[in-house]
Tab-separated table of C-alpha atoms and ligand atoms in Angstrom:
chain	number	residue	atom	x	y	z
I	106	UNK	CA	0.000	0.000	0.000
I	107	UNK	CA	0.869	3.623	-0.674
I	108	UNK	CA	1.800	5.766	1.943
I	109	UNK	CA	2.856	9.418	2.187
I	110	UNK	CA	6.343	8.226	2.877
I	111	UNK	CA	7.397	4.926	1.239
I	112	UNK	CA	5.650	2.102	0.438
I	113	UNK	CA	4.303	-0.504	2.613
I	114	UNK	CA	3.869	-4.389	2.451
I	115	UNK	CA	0.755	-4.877	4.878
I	116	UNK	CA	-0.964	-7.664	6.241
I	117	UNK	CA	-3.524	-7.652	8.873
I	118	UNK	CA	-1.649	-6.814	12.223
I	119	UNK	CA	-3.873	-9.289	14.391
I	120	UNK	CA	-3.396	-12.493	12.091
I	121	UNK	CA	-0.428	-14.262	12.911
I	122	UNK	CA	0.024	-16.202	9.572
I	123	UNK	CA	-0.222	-13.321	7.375
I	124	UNK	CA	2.082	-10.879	9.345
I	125	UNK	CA	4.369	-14.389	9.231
I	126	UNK	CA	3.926	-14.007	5.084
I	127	UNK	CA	5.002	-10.197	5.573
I	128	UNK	CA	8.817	-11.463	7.132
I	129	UNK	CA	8.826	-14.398	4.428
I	130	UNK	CA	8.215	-11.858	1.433
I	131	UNK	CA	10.908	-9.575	2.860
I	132	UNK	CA	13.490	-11.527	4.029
I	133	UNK	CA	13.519	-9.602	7.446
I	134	UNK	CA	14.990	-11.414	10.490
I	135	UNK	CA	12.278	-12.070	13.368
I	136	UNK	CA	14.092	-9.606	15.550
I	137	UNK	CA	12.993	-6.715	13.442
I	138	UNK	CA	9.319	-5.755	14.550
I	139	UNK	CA	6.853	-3.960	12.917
I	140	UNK	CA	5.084	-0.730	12.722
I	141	UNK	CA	0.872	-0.978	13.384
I	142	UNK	CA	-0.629	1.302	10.505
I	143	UNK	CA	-4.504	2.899	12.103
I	144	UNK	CA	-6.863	4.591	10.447
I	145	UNK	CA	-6.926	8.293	10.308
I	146	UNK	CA	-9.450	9.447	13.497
I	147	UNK	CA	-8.993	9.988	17.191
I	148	UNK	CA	-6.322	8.214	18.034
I	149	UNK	CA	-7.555	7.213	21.310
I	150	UNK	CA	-10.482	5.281	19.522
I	151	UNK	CA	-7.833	4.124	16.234
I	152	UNK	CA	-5.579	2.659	19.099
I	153	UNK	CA	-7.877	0.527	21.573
I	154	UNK	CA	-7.183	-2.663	22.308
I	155	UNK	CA	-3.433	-2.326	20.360
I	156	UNK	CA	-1.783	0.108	23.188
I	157	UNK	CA	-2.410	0.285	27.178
I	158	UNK	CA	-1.691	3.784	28.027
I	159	UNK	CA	-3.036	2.441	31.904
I	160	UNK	CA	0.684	2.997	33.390
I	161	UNK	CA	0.772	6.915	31.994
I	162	UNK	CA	0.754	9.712	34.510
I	163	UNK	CA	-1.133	12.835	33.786
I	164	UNK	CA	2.469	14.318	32.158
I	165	UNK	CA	2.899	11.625	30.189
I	166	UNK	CA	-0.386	11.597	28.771
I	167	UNK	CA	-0.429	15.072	28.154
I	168	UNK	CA	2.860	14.869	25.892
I	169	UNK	CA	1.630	11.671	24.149
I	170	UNK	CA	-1.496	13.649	23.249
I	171	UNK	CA	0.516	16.699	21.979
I	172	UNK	CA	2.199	14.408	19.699
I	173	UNK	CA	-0.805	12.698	17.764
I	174	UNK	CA	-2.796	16.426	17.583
I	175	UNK	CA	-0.043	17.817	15.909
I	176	UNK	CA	1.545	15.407	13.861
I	177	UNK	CA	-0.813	12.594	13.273
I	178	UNK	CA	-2.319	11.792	10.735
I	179	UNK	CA	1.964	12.042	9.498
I	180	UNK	CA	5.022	10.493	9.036
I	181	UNK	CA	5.439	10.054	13.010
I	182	UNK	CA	5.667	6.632	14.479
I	183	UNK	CA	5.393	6.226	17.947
I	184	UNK	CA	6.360	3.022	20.158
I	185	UNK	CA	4.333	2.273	23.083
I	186	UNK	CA	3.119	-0.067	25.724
I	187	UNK	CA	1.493	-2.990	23.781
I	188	UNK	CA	-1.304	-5.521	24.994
I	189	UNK	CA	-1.814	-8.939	24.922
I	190	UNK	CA	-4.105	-8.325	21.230
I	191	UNK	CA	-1.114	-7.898	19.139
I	192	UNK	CA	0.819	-10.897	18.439
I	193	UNK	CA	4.367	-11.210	19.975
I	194	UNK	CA	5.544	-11.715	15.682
I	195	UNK	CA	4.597	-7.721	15.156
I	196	UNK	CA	6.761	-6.511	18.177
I	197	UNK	CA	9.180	-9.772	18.114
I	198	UNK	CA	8.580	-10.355	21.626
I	199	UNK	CA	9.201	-6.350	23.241
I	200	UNK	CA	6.093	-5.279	25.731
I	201	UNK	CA	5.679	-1.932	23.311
I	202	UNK	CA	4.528	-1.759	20.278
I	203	UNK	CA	5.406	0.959	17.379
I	204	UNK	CA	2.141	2.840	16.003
I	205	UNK	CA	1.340	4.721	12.988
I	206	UNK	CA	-1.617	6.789	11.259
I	207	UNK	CA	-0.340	7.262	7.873
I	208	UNK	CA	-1.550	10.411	5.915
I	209	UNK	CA	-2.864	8.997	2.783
I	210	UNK	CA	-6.140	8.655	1.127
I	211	UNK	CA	-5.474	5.162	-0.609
I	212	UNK	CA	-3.773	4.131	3.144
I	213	UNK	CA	-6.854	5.423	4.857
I	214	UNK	CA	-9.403	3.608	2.291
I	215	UNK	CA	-7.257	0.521	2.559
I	216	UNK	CA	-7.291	0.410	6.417
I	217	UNK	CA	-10.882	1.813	6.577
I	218	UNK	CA	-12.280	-1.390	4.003
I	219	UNK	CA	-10.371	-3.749	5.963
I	220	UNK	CA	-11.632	-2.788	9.422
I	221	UNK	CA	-8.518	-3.885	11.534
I	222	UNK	CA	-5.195	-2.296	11.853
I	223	UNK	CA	-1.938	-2.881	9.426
I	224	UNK	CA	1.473	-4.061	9.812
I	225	UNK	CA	3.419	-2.593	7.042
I	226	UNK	CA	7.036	-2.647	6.718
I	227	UNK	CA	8.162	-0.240	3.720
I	228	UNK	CA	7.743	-3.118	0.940
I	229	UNK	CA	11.434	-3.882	0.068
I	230	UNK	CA	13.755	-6.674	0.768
I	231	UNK	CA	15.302	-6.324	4.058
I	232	UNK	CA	18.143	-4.098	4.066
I	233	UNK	CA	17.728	-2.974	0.395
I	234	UNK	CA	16.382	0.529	-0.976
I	235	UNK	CA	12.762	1.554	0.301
I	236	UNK	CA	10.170	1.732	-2.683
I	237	UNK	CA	8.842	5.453	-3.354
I	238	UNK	CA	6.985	4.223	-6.830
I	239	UNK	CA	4.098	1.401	-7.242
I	240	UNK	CA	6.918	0.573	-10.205
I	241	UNK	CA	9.676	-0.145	-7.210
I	242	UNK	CA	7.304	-2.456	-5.253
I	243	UNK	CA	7.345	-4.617	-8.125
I	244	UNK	CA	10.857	-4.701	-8.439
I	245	UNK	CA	11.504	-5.299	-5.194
I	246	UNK	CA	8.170	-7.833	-4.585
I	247	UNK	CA	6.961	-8.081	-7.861
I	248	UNK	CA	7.178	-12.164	-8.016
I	249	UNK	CA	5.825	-12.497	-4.172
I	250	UNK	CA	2.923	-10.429	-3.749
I	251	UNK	CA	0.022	-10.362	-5.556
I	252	UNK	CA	-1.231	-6.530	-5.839
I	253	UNK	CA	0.367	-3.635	-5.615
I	254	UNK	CA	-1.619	-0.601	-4.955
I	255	UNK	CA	-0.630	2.259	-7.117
I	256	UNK	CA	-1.214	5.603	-5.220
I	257	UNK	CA	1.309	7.592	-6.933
I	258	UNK	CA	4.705	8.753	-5.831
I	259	UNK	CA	5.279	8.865	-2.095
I	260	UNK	CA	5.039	12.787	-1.248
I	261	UNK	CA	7.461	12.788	1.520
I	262	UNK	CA	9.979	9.874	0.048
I	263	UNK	CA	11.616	8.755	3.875
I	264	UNK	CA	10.590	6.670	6.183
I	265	UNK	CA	8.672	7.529	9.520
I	266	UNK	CA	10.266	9.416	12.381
I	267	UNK	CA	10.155	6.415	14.946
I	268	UNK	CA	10.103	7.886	18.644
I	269	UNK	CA	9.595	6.157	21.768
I	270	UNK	CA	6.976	8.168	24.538
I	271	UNK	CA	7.789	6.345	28.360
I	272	UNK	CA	4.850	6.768	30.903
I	273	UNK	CA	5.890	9.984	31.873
I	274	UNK	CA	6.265	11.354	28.961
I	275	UNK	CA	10.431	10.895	28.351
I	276	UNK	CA	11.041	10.046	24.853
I	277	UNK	CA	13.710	9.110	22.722
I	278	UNK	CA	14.658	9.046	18.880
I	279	UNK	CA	14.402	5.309	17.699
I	280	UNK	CA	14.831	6.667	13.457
I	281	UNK	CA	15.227	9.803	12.575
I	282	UNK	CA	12.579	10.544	9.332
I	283	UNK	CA	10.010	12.860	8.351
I	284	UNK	CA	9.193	14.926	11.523
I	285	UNK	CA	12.398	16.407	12.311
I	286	UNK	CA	13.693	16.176	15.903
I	287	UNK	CA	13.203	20.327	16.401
I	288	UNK	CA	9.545	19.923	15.569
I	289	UNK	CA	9.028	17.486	18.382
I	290	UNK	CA	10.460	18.949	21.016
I	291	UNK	CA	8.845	22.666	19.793
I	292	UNK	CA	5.430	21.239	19.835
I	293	UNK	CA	6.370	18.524	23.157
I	294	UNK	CA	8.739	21.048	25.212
I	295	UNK	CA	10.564	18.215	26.125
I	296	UNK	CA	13.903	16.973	25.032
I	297	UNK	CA	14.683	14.147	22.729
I	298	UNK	CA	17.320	11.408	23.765
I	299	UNK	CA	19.086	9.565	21.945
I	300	UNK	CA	18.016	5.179	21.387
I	301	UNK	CA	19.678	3.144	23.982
I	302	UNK	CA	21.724	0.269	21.821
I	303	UNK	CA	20.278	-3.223	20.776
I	304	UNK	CA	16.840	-4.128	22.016
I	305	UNK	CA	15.670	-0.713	22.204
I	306	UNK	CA	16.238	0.096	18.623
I	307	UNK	CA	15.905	-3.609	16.758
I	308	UNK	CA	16.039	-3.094	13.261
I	309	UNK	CA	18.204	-0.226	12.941
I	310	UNK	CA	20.968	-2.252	11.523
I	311	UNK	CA	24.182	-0.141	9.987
I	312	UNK	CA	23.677	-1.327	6.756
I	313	UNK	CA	20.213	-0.594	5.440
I	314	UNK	CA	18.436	0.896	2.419
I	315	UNK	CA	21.748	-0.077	0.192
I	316	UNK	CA	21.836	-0.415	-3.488
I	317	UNK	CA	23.466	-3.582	-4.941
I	318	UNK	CA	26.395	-1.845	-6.285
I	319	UNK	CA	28.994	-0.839	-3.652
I	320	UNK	CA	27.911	3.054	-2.470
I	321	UNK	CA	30.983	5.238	-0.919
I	322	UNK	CA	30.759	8.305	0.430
I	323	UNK	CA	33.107	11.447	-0.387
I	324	UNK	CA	34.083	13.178	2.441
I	325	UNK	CA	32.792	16.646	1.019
I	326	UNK	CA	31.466	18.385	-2.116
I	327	UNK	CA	33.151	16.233	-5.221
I	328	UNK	CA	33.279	19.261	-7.300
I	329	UNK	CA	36.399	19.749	-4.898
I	330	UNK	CA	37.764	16.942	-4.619
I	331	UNK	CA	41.150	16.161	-4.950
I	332	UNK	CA	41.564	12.976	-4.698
I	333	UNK	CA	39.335	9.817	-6.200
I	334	UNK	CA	39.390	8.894	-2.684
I	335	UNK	CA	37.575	5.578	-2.191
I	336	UNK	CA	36.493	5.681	-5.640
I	337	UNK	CA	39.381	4.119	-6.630
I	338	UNK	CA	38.998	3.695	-10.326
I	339	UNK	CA	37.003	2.635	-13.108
I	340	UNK	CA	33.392	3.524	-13.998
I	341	UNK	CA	31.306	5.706	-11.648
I	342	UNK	CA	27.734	6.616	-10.775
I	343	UNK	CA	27.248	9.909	-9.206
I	344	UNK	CA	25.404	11.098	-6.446
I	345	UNK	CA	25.334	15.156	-5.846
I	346	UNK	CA	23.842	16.108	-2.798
I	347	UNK	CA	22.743	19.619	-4.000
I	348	UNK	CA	23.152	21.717	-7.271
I	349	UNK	CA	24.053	20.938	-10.644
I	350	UNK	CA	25.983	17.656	-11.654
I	351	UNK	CA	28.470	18.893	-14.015
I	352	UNK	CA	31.120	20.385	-11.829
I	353	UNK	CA	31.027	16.685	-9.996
I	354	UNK	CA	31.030	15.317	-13.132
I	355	UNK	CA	33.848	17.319	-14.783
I	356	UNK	CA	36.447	16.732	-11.440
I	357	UNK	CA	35.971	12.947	-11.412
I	358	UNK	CA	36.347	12.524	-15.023
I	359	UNK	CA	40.193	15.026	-14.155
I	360	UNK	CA	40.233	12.499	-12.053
I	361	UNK	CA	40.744	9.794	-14.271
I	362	UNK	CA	36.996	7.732	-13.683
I	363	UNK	CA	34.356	7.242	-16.252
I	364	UNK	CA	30.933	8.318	-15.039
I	365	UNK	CA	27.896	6.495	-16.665
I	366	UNK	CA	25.664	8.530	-14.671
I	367	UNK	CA	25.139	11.853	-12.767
I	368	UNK	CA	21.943	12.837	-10.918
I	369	UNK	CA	21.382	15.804	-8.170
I	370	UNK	CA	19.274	14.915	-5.030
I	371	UNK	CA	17.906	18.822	-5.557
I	372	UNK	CA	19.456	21.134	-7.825
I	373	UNK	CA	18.407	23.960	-5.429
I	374	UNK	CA	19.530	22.320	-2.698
I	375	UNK	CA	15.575	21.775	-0.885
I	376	UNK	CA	15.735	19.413	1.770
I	377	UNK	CA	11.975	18.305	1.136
I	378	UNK	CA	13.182	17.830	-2.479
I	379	UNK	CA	16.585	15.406	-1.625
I	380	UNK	CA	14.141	13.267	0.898
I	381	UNK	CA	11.566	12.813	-1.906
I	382	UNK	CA	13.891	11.841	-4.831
I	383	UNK	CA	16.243	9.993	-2.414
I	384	UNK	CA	15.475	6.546	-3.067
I	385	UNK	CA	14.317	6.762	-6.147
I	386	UNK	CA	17.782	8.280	-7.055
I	387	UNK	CA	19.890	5.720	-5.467
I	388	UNK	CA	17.651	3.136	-7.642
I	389	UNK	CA	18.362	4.641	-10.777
I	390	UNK	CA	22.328	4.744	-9.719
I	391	UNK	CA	22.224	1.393	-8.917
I	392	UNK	CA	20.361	0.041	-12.513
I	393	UNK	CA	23.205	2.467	-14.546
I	394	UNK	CA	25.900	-0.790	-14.312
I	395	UNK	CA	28.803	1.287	-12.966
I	396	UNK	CA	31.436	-0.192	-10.455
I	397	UNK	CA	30.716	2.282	-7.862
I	398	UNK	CA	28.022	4.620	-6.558
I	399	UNK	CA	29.929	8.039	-5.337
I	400	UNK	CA	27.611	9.938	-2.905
I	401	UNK	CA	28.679	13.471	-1.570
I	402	UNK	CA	27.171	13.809	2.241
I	403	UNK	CA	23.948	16.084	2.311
I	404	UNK	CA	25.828	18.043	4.785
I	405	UNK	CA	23.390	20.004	6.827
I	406	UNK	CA	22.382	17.372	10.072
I	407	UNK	CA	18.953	19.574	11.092
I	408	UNK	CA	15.918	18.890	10.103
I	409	UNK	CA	14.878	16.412	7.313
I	410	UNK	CA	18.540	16.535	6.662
I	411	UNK	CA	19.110	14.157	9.946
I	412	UNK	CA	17.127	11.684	8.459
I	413	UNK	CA	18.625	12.226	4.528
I	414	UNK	CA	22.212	11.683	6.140
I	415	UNK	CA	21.240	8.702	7.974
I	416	UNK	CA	19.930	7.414	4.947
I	417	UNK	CA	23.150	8.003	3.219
I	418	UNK	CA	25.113	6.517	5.889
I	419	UNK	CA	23.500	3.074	6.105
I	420	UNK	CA	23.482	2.811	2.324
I	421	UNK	CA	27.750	3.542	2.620
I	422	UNK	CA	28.235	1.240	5.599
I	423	UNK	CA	29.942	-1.786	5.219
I	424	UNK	CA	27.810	-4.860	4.565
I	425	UNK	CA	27.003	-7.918	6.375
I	426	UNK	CA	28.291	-10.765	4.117
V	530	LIG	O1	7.297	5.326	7.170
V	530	LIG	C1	7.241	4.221	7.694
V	530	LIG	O2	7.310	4.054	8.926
V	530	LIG	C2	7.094	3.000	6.767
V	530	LIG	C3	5.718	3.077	6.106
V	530	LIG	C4	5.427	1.894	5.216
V	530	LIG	O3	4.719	3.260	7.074
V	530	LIG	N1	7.285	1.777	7.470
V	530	LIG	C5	8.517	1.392	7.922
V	530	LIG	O4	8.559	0.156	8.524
V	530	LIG	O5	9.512	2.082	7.792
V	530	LIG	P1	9.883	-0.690	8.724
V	530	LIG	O6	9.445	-2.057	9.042
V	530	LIG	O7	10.775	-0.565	7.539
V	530	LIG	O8	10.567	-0.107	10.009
V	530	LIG	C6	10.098	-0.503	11.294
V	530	LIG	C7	11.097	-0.217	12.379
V	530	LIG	C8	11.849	-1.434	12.864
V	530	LIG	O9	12.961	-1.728	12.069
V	530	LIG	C9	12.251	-1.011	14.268
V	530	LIG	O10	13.471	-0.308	14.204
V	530	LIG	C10	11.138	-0.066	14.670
V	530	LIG	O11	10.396	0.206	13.531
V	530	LIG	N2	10.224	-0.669	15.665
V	530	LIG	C11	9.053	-1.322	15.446
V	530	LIG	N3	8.500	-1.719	16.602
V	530	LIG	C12	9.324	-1.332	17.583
V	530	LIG	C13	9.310	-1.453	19.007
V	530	LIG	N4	8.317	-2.051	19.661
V	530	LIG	N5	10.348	-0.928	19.695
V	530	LIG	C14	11.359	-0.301	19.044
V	530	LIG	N6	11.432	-0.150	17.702
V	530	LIG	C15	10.431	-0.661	16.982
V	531	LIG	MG1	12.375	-0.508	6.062
């Protein structure tokens, strides 16, 4: 299913055998859990029966609810205490469960006709590129699912900012993604911690959303560049973070490497732009047949950039083999 920030592979969240179906299709280790997709509607009456919000003092309910007013329906996940209703597959075991009301019509009408909540993992193979097209569902999924609905591109292009709210209100940053950290603590006036390590964050493996050919990562802007670097040699696909491609294009080629392929994340250097033609970007890099995919870092850490350079770090980190 379409959502407003990649696509999903959903199955209904309270049958066991078809969220099962959901980690055969992907690939995705039974460690990884999943996020529970709602309806758009009070979230109070969306959630029953998936969270227990029983052990929440009066602070912590008052944060939570500052959360869903402003941001939901949005890209804004939040992980909370679970009960018994959800199977221990979705959350792989934890006593919280992540939570989502995706801002979509064809999500909405989806979750609306079926009546019961949605697991949906964005619909690629685990650890691969997230789908932002109907067209890169069915290269990713295409021979193990049966429909794909088409809702157009994905408006935002990242994933959910994944955050998790304790009883009294404490949170911390699980994923950085389309509601940039600033916003929540603006609209929370709390602070934002960072994820503990391991069990809190599960899933958030260092190499994630990578394209099949070998990604580096220049330490600056490549127009600059004096060095290949970890290029190496050989032919090149090239990522610019911002601006035109041809002064990347032209210093590589000095350089002594063949470039099949150039493309700019935003030639006017727009945030909102880079995180919506992100993935689809690194897709068409990573179809051009070069050697190497050369990414320049976005740069700027605030905002959606946070979640555009953690994007472009997984993709560059080394890979399990
Ligand atoms: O934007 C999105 O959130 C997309 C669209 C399709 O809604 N979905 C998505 O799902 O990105 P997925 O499966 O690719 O990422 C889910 C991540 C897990 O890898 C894990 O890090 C975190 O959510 N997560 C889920 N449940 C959790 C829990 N109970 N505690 C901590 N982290 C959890
Ligand atoms: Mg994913």
């Amino acid at each position: 299913m379409p959502t407003e920030t990649v696509y999903g592979l959903a199955a209904v969240a309270t049958d066991p055998a078809a969220v099962a179906r959901v980690f055969a299709a992907k690939e995705r280790p039974l460690f990884d859990p999943l996020i529970v997709h709602v309806a758009n509607g009070d979230p109070v009456l969306q959630l029953a029966g998936i969270v227990s919000l029983d052990g929440f003092s009066p602070r912590g309910r008052r944060t939570l609810e500052s959360l869903w007013d402003r941001f939901w329906p949005g890209p804004l996940t939040l992980v909370l205490p679970r009960t018994s209703r959800v199977p221990d597959l979705v959350t792989a075991g934890l006593d919280t469960v992540a939570v989502r009301m995706p801002r979509h019509p064809v999500a909405h009408a989806l979750l609306v006709a079926v009546g019961i909540p949605l697991v949906a993992p964005s619909a690629n193979r685990f650890g691969r590129i997230s789908p932002t097209t109907a067209a890169s569902v069915v290269a990713e999924l295409g021979d193990r699912v049966r429909y794909v609905l088409d809702g157009g591109p994905c408006a935002l292009g990242l994933e959910s900012t994944i955050v998790a709210v304790d009883p009294d209100g404490g949170l911390r940053l699980l994923r950085p993604g389309g509601v940039p950290v600033e916003a929540l603590v603006a609209v929370t006036g709390r602070p934002v911690g960072a994820a503990g390590p391991g069990i809190e964050a599960p899933g958030q493996t260092p190499s994630h959303y990578a394209p099949r050919t070998p990604l580096v990562s220049m330490s600056g802007p490549i127009a600059s560049a004096d060095t290949p670097g970890p290029a190496g040699s050989g032919t090149v696909a090239v990522l610019v973070a911002r601006g035109p491609t041809a002064p990347a294009v032209a210093r590589l080629e000095a350089l002594g490497l063949v470039v099949v392929r150039a493309e700019t994340l935003s030639a006017t250097g727009d945030a909102s732009e880079a995180a919506r033609s992100l993935f689809a970007t690194l897709r068409a890099l990573d179809e051009s047949g070069a050697e190497r995919i050369i990414a320049e870092p976005w740069a700027d850490r605030t905002g959606l950039g946070h979640a555009i350079s953690d994007r472009l770090d997984r993709a560059a980190a080394p890979r399990p083999r």
